[in-house]
Short mmCIF file of C-alpha atoms and ligand atoms in Angstrom, two decimals:
data_model
loop_
_atom_site.label_atom_id
_atom_site.label_comp_id
_atom_site.label_asym_id
_atom_site.label_seq_id
_atom_site.Cartn_x
_atom_site.Cartn_y
_atom_site.Cartn_z
CA MET A 72 7.85 -38.88 -43.51
CA LYS A 73 4.49 -40.57 -43.47
CA ARG A 74 4.58 -43.46 -40.90
CA VAL A 75 1.66 -46.31 -42.01
CA ALA A 76 0.03 -49.23 -40.79
CA ILE A 77 -1.43 -51.68 -43.39
CA VAL A 78 -4.70 -53.40 -42.52
CA GLY A 79 -5.03 -56.53 -44.65
CA ALA A 80 -1.33 -56.79 -44.80
CA ALA A 81 -1.28 -60.47 -45.28
CA GLY A 82 -3.83 -60.52 -48.26
CA ARG A 83 -2.77 -60.29 -51.93
CA MET A 84 -3.10 -56.50 -52.05
CA GLY A 85 -1.65 -55.96 -48.62
CA GLN A 86 1.40 -57.82 -49.50
CA VAL A 87 2.21 -55.75 -52.62
CA MET A 88 1.38 -52.66 -50.77
CA ALA A 89 3.79 -53.37 -47.76
CA GLU A 90 6.56 -54.03 -50.32
CA GLY A 91 5.79 -51.11 -52.64
CA LEU A 92 5.35 -48.46 -49.83
CA ALA A 93 8.48 -49.65 -47.85
CA ARG A 94 10.34 -48.62 -51.28
CA GLU A 95 9.04 -45.05 -51.16
CA ASP A 96 11.44 -42.46 -49.79
CA ASP A 97 8.77 -40.62 -47.54
CA VAL A 98 6.73 -43.49 -46.42
CA ALA A 99 7.84 -45.71 -43.53
CA VAL A 100 5.70 -49.05 -43.06
CA ARG A 101 5.61 -49.34 -39.28
CA ALA A 102 2.95 -52.01 -38.82
CA LEU A 103 1.29 -54.80 -40.68
CA VAL A 104 -2.09 -55.59 -39.24
CA ASP A 105 -4.14 -58.89 -40.39
CA ILE A 106 -6.03 -61.54 -38.56
CA ALA A 107 -3.64 -64.00 -40.66
CA PRO A 108 0.07 -63.73 -40.28
CA PRO A 109 1.74 -61.93 -43.46
CA ALA A 110 4.43 -63.93 -45.21
CA ARG A 111 7.02 -61.20 -44.73
CA SER A 112 7.41 -58.62 -42.01
CA HIS A 113 9.22 -55.79 -43.76
CA ASP A 114 10.77 -54.99 -40.50
CA ALA A 115 7.29 -53.75 -39.26
CA ILE A 116 5.40 -54.43 -36.14
CA VAL A 117 3.14 -57.44 -36.94
CA VAL A 118 -0.41 -57.53 -35.03
CA THR A 119 -3.83 -58.78 -35.51
CA SER A 120 -5.66 -55.59 -34.75
CA LEU A 121 -5.17 -51.85 -34.94
CA ALA A 122 -6.10 -51.70 -31.07
CA ALA A 123 -2.52 -53.30 -30.39
CA LEU A 124 -0.84 -50.25 -31.60
CA ASP A 125 0.14 -47.08 -30.15
CA PRO A 126 -1.75 -44.44 -32.27
CA SER A 127 0.99 -41.79 -31.75
CA SER A 128 3.44 -44.15 -33.74
CA ILE A 129 1.28 -44.04 -36.79
CA ASP A 130 0.24 -41.19 -39.17
CA ALA A 131 -2.20 -43.17 -41.51
CA VAL A 132 -3.74 -46.32 -42.01
CA VAL A 133 -3.81 -48.19 -45.56
CA ASP A 134 -6.65 -50.59 -45.67
CA PHE A 135 -6.96 -53.49 -48.11
CA SER A 136 -8.89 -55.84 -46.01
CA THR A 137 -12.67 -56.50 -46.02
CA PRO A 138 -15.60 -53.98 -45.73
CA GLU A 139 -15.93 -55.32 -42.09
CA GLY A 140 -12.26 -54.52 -41.56
CA VAL A 141 -12.64 -50.87 -43.16
CA VAL A 142 -15.25 -50.20 -40.45
CA ALA A 143 -13.07 -51.12 -37.48
CA SER A 144 -10.18 -49.13 -39.33
CA ALA A 145 -12.46 -46.13 -39.68
CA THR A 146 -13.51 -46.41 -35.96
CA TRP A 147 -9.99 -46.63 -34.75
CA CYS A 148 -8.59 -43.71 -36.97
CA ALA A 149 -11.60 -41.53 -36.05
CA GLU A 150 -11.12 -41.92 -32.41
CA HIS A 151 -7.48 -41.32 -32.47
CA ARG A 152 -7.19 -38.73 -35.47
CA VAL A 153 -5.09 -40.90 -37.59
CA GLY A 154 -5.39 -40.49 -41.35
CA LEU A 155 -7.28 -43.52 -43.41
CA VAL A 156 -6.61 -44.53 -47.14
CA VAL A 157 -9.36 -46.89 -48.07
CA GLY A 158 -8.67 -49.43 -50.87
CA THR A 159 -11.27 -52.04 -49.94
CA THR A 160 -14.14 -52.23 -52.33
CA GLY A 161 -17.55 -53.84 -51.93
CA LEU A 162 -18.86 -51.62 -48.86
CA SER A 163 -22.57 -51.62 -48.23
CA ASP A 164 -24.24 -48.12 -48.10
CA ALA A 165 -24.33 -48.48 -44.30
CA GLN A 166 -20.51 -49.10 -44.26
CA ARG A 167 -19.91 -46.29 -46.49
CA GLU A 168 -21.90 -44.07 -44.02
CA GLN A 169 -19.71 -45.15 -41.05
CA VAL A 170 -16.46 -44.22 -43.27
CA ALA A 171 -18.15 -40.98 -44.03
CA GLN A 172 -18.80 -40.43 -40.36
CA ALA A 173 -15.10 -41.21 -39.54
CA ALA A 174 -14.08 -38.59 -41.90
CA ARG A 175 -15.83 -35.78 -39.78
CA SER A 176 -13.12 -36.50 -37.17
CA THR A 177 -10.07 -37.46 -39.30
CA ARG A 178 -8.85 -37.38 -42.92
CA VAL A 179 -10.10 -40.20 -45.08
CA VAL A 180 -9.36 -41.14 -48.85
CA MET A 181 -11.35 -43.71 -50.53
CA ALA A 182 -10.76 -44.95 -53.94
CA ALA A 183 -12.12 -47.80 -55.99
CA ASN A 184 -9.17 -47.54 -58.27
CA PHE A 185 -5.61 -46.36 -57.25
CA ALA A 186 -3.94 -46.92 -60.52
CA ILE A 187 -3.20 -43.51 -61.85
CA GLY A 188 -3.57 -44.68 -65.56
CA ALA A 189 -7.15 -45.65 -64.67
CA VAL A 190 -7.79 -42.23 -63.03
CA LEU A 191 -6.21 -40.55 -66.26
CA ALA A 192 -8.27 -42.83 -68.50
CA GLU A 193 -11.40 -41.73 -66.85
CA ARG A 194 -10.20 -38.19 -67.12
CA PHE A 195 -9.46 -38.40 -70.76
CA ALA A 196 -12.81 -39.92 -71.47
CA VAL A 197 -14.63 -37.16 -69.73
CA LEU A 198 -12.64 -34.79 -72.17
CA ALA A 199 -13.77 -36.80 -75.25
CA ALA A 200 -17.28 -37.52 -74.21
CA PRO A 201 -19.01 -34.38 -75.68
CA TYR A 202 -17.63 -34.81 -79.10
CA PHE A 203 -18.74 -38.34 -80.01
CA GLU A 204 -22.45 -39.62 -80.62
CA ARG A 205 -21.90 -42.65 -78.51
CA ALA A 206 -19.61 -44.29 -75.74
CA GLU A 207 -19.57 -47.60 -74.38
CA VAL A 208 -17.33 -49.11 -71.63
CA ILE A 209 -16.02 -52.57 -71.52
CA GLU A 210 -14.18 -53.73 -68.25
CA LEU A 211 -12.05 -56.80 -68.23
CA HIS A 212 -10.98 -58.66 -64.96
CA HIS A 213 -9.57 -62.02 -63.59
CA ASP A 214 -12.08 -64.79 -63.25
CA ALA A 215 -12.04 -64.52 -59.18
CA LYS A 216 -13.75 -61.19 -59.31
CA VAL A 217 -17.06 -61.72 -57.58
CA ASP A 218 -18.83 -58.35 -58.54
CA ALA A 219 -19.80 -57.01 -61.81
CA PRO A 220 -19.79 -54.56 -63.27
CA SER A 221 -16.46 -53.04 -61.70
CA GLY A 222 -16.66 -50.19 -59.30
CA THR A 223 -14.25 -48.36 -61.92
CA SER A 224 -16.30 -48.93 -64.70
CA LEU A 225 -19.48 -47.67 -63.15
CA SER A 226 -17.43 -44.70 -61.95
CA THR A 227 -16.27 -44.05 -65.66
CA ALA A 228 -19.71 -44.59 -67.22
CA ARG A 229 -21.38 -42.14 -64.65
CA ALA A 230 -18.73 -39.50 -65.34
CA LEU A 231 -19.14 -40.08 -68.91
CA ALA A 232 -22.99 -39.59 -68.57
CA ALA A 233 -22.40 -36.64 -66.45
CA ALA A 234 -20.02 -34.87 -69.09
CA ARG A 235 -22.60 -35.45 -71.92
CA ARG A 236 -25.33 -34.16 -69.87
CA ALA A 237 -23.14 -31.04 -68.83
CA ALA A 238 -22.55 -30.56 -72.80
CA GLY A 239 -26.09 -30.88 -73.78
CA ARG A 240 -25.48 -33.91 -75.63
CA VAL A 241 -28.68 -36.16 -76.10
CA ASP A 242 -28.36 -39.64 -75.88
CA LEU A 243 -28.73 -41.42 -79.12
CA PRO A 244 -31.82 -43.81 -78.85
CA GLU A 245 -30.85 -47.54 -78.20
CA PRO A 246 -30.80 -49.11 -81.67
CA THR A 247 -31.48 -52.69 -80.43
CA GLN A 248 -35.30 -53.60 -81.02
CA ARG A 249 -35.13 -57.13 -80.06
CA HIS A 250 -32.54 -59.21 -77.99
CA SER A 251 -31.97 -62.67 -79.00
CA VAL A 252 -30.50 -63.43 -75.73
CA GLU A 253 -31.16 -61.15 -72.80
CA GLY A 254 -28.10 -59.18 -71.58
CA SER A 255 -26.33 -59.05 -74.83
CA ARG A 256 -26.03 -55.14 -74.88
CA GLY A 257 -24.70 -55.27 -71.46
CA ALA A 258 -25.71 -53.05 -68.37
CA ASP A 259 -27.37 -49.57 -68.80
CA VAL A 260 -25.52 -47.22 -66.50
CA GLU A 261 -27.26 -43.74 -67.04
CA GLY A 262 -27.61 -44.28 -70.67
CA VAL A 263 -23.92 -45.71 -71.25
CA ARG A 264 -23.53 -49.43 -71.83
CA VAL A 265 -21.14 -51.14 -69.61
CA HIS A 266 -20.03 -54.95 -70.54
CA ALA A 267 -18.10 -57.03 -68.23
CA VAL A 268 -15.51 -59.75 -69.32
CA ARG A 269 -14.05 -62.42 -66.80
CA LEU A 270 -11.13 -64.47 -67.89
CA PRO A 271 -8.11 -66.17 -66.35
CA GLY A 272 -4.90 -64.28 -67.09
CA LEU A 273 -6.28 -60.91 -66.69
CA VAL A 274 -5.74 -58.45 -63.77
CA ALA A 275 -8.02 -55.19 -64.17
CA HIS A 276 -8.42 -53.61 -67.42
CA GLU A 277 -10.92 -51.04 -69.06
CA GLU A 278 -11.77 -49.93 -72.55
CA ILE A 279 -13.94 -46.58 -73.24
CA LEU A 280 -15.06 -46.70 -76.97
CA PHE A 281 -16.47 -43.69 -78.68
CA GLY A 282 -17.91 -43.34 -82.00
CA GLY A 283 -18.98 -40.76 -84.23
CA PRO A 284 -19.63 -40.14 -87.98
CA GLY A 285 -16.71 -41.89 -89.70
CA GLU A 286 -14.40 -41.98 -86.66
CA GLY A 287 -13.78 -43.86 -83.57
CA LEU A 288 -11.55 -43.38 -80.38
CA THR A 289 -10.68 -46.30 -77.93
CA ILE A 290 -9.01 -45.38 -74.52
CA ARG A 291 -7.61 -48.42 -72.69
CA HIS A 292 -5.92 -48.85 -69.37
CA ASP A 293 -4.19 -52.08 -68.14
CA SER A 294 -3.28 -53.07 -64.74
CA PHE A 295 -0.93 -55.83 -65.53
CA ASP A 296 -0.30 -56.57 -61.88
CA ARG A 297 -0.99 -55.26 -58.30
CA ARG A 298 1.85 -52.91 -58.34
CA SER A 299 -0.12 -50.59 -60.54
CA PHE A 300 -2.15 -49.63 -57.27
CA VAL A 301 1.04 -48.60 -54.95
CA GLN A 302 1.58 -45.22 -56.85
CA GLY A 303 -1.81 -43.96 -56.29
CA VAL A 304 -1.77 -44.85 -52.53
CA ALA A 305 1.61 -43.22 -52.19
CA LEU A 306 0.18 -40.02 -53.78
CA ALA A 307 -2.75 -40.05 -51.53
CA LEU A 308 -0.80 -40.48 -48.32
CA ARG A 309 1.68 -37.78 -49.59
CA LYS A 310 -1.23 -35.17 -50.49
CA MET A 311 -4.15 -35.99 -48.01
CA GLY A 312 -3.18 -33.50 -45.45
CA ASP A 313 -4.33 -33.68 -41.84
CA GLU A 314 -7.70 -31.61 -41.78
CA PRO A 315 -10.76 -33.97 -41.51
CA GLY A 316 -12.64 -34.67 -44.52
CA LEU A 317 -13.62 -37.38 -47.20
CA SER A 318 -11.92 -37.48 -50.77
CA VAL A 319 -13.24 -40.07 -53.13
CA GLY A 320 -10.65 -41.00 -55.48
CA VAL A 321 -7.23 -39.55 -56.10
CA GLY A 322 -7.99 -37.41 -59.17
CA GLU A 323 -7.83 -34.22 -56.97
CA PHE A 324 -4.22 -35.05 -56.11
CA LEU A 325 -2.97 -35.41 -59.54
P1 NAD B 586 -7.43 -60.72 -49.98
O1 NAD B 586 -8.58 -61.59 -49.59
O2 NAD B 586 -6.16 -61.44 -50.44
O3 NAD B 586 -6.71 -59.98 -48.41
C1 NAD B 586 -7.66 -59.69 -47.58
C2 NAD B 586 -6.87 -59.66 -46.27
O4 NAD B 586 -7.54 -58.96 -45.08
C3 NAD B 586 -6.58 -61.08 -45.89
O5 NAD B 586 -5.26 -61.25 -45.50
C4 NAD B 586 -7.67 -61.18 -44.53
O6 NAD B 586 -6.90 -61.73 -43.70
C5 NAD B 586 -7.48 -59.62 -44.08
N1 NAD B 586 -8.49 -59.18 -43.27
C6 NAD B 586 -10.03 -59.82 -43.11
N2 NAD B 586 -10.54 -58.97 -42.23
C7 NAD B 586 -9.55 -58.37 -41.40
C8 NAD B 586 -9.70 -57.61 -40.17
N3 NAD B 586 -11.04 -57.40 -39.74
N4 NAD B 586 -8.62 -57.03 -39.78
C9 NAD B 586 -7.34 -57.20 -40.43
N5 NAD B 586 -7.31 -57.99 -41.61
C10 NAD B 586 -8.19 -58.54 -42.16
O7 NAD B 586 -8.06 -59.62 -50.72
P2 NAD B 586 -7.35 -58.75 -51.91
O8 NAD B 586 -7.30 -59.46 -53.01
O9 NAD B 586 -5.87 -58.33 -51.22
O10 NAD B 586 -8.22 -57.49 -51.78
C11 NAD B 586 -8.41 -56.59 -50.71
C12 NAD B 586 -9.41 -55.51 -51.03
O11 NAD B 586 -8.81 -54.55 -51.92
C13 NAD B 586 -10.79 -56.02 -51.88
O12 NAD B 586 -11.83 -55.36 -51.30
C14 NAD B 586 -10.32 -55.65 -53.28
O13 NAD B 586 -11.48 -55.51 -54.01
C15 NAD B 586 -9.53 -54.21 -53.00
N6 NAD B 586 -8.81 -53.83 -54.32
C16 NAD B 586 -8.79 -52.47 -54.43
C17 NAD B 586 -8.19 -51.83 -55.33
C18 NAD B 586 -7.99 -50.49 -55.39
O14 NAD B 586 -7.22 -49.64 -56.20
N7 NAD B 586 -8.87 -49.74 -54.55
C19 NAD B 586 -7.13 -52.70 -56.19
C20 NAD B 586 -7.08 -54.12 -55.79
C21 NAD B 586 -8.22 -54.64 -55.06
#
């Protein structure tokens, strides 16, 4: 049984995690940590800081808070040798380095997208990448998302570019000679064009489009609601082990 504390437990993701992880047979939600009070306690201890917890009562911390919150979680987890699963995004390079530093003392899993379907979509796209002349990525998110393009689409585009390079695929020259409006071909991520859509009603979606002579292939993943991220976190908790080290993404646990 993995005994977990959820940091950011009063937030949109934290509430869904608390509810979803509490349903897993091999996970026990022992503590909810947030500077704001969570709507429901799920029979867990509710505190405003990890410092208020007995570290021997927790096997892993699941963090969906803020970049500053993650650094505090990483410091506490490293000091007490408690595992850490990081879902929070938007960390600066310095904050990432602090998490990597913590991984020298404890086990850390960090992923920009814990949806299993998104992980598989990227894997399928890497499989397809060498066989088509061109690939482009469209990421679609809710209208409150502050960064673009999404971390997931950047990861997918980089993985596609690496797979094409490894297969000796030479990129086709960009056909557009004249941009009537700047930016209309999206962002260039290592030769793969990435387009960002922001609309109310969306959650998190990604399409990877391939084109070749006379054929096309589209791989699409949809996160319809935040429950889509619970399974990947549960998988990470189950498979992460105790040895210090950093895993980026949950692909290695599938
Ligand atoms: P939110 O603003 O609704 O919730 C954040 C919560 O963290 C708030 O309740 C806030 O009070 C709390 N908090 C802030 N600082 C804290 C601290 N120092 N200690 C304890 N609690 C603190 O945000 P959200 O929509 O739930 O998203 C949280 C993060 O999860 C974001 O970075 C988001 O991008 C990320 N996210 C990741 C994935 C993934 O699969 N990796 C999926 C969705 C969202």
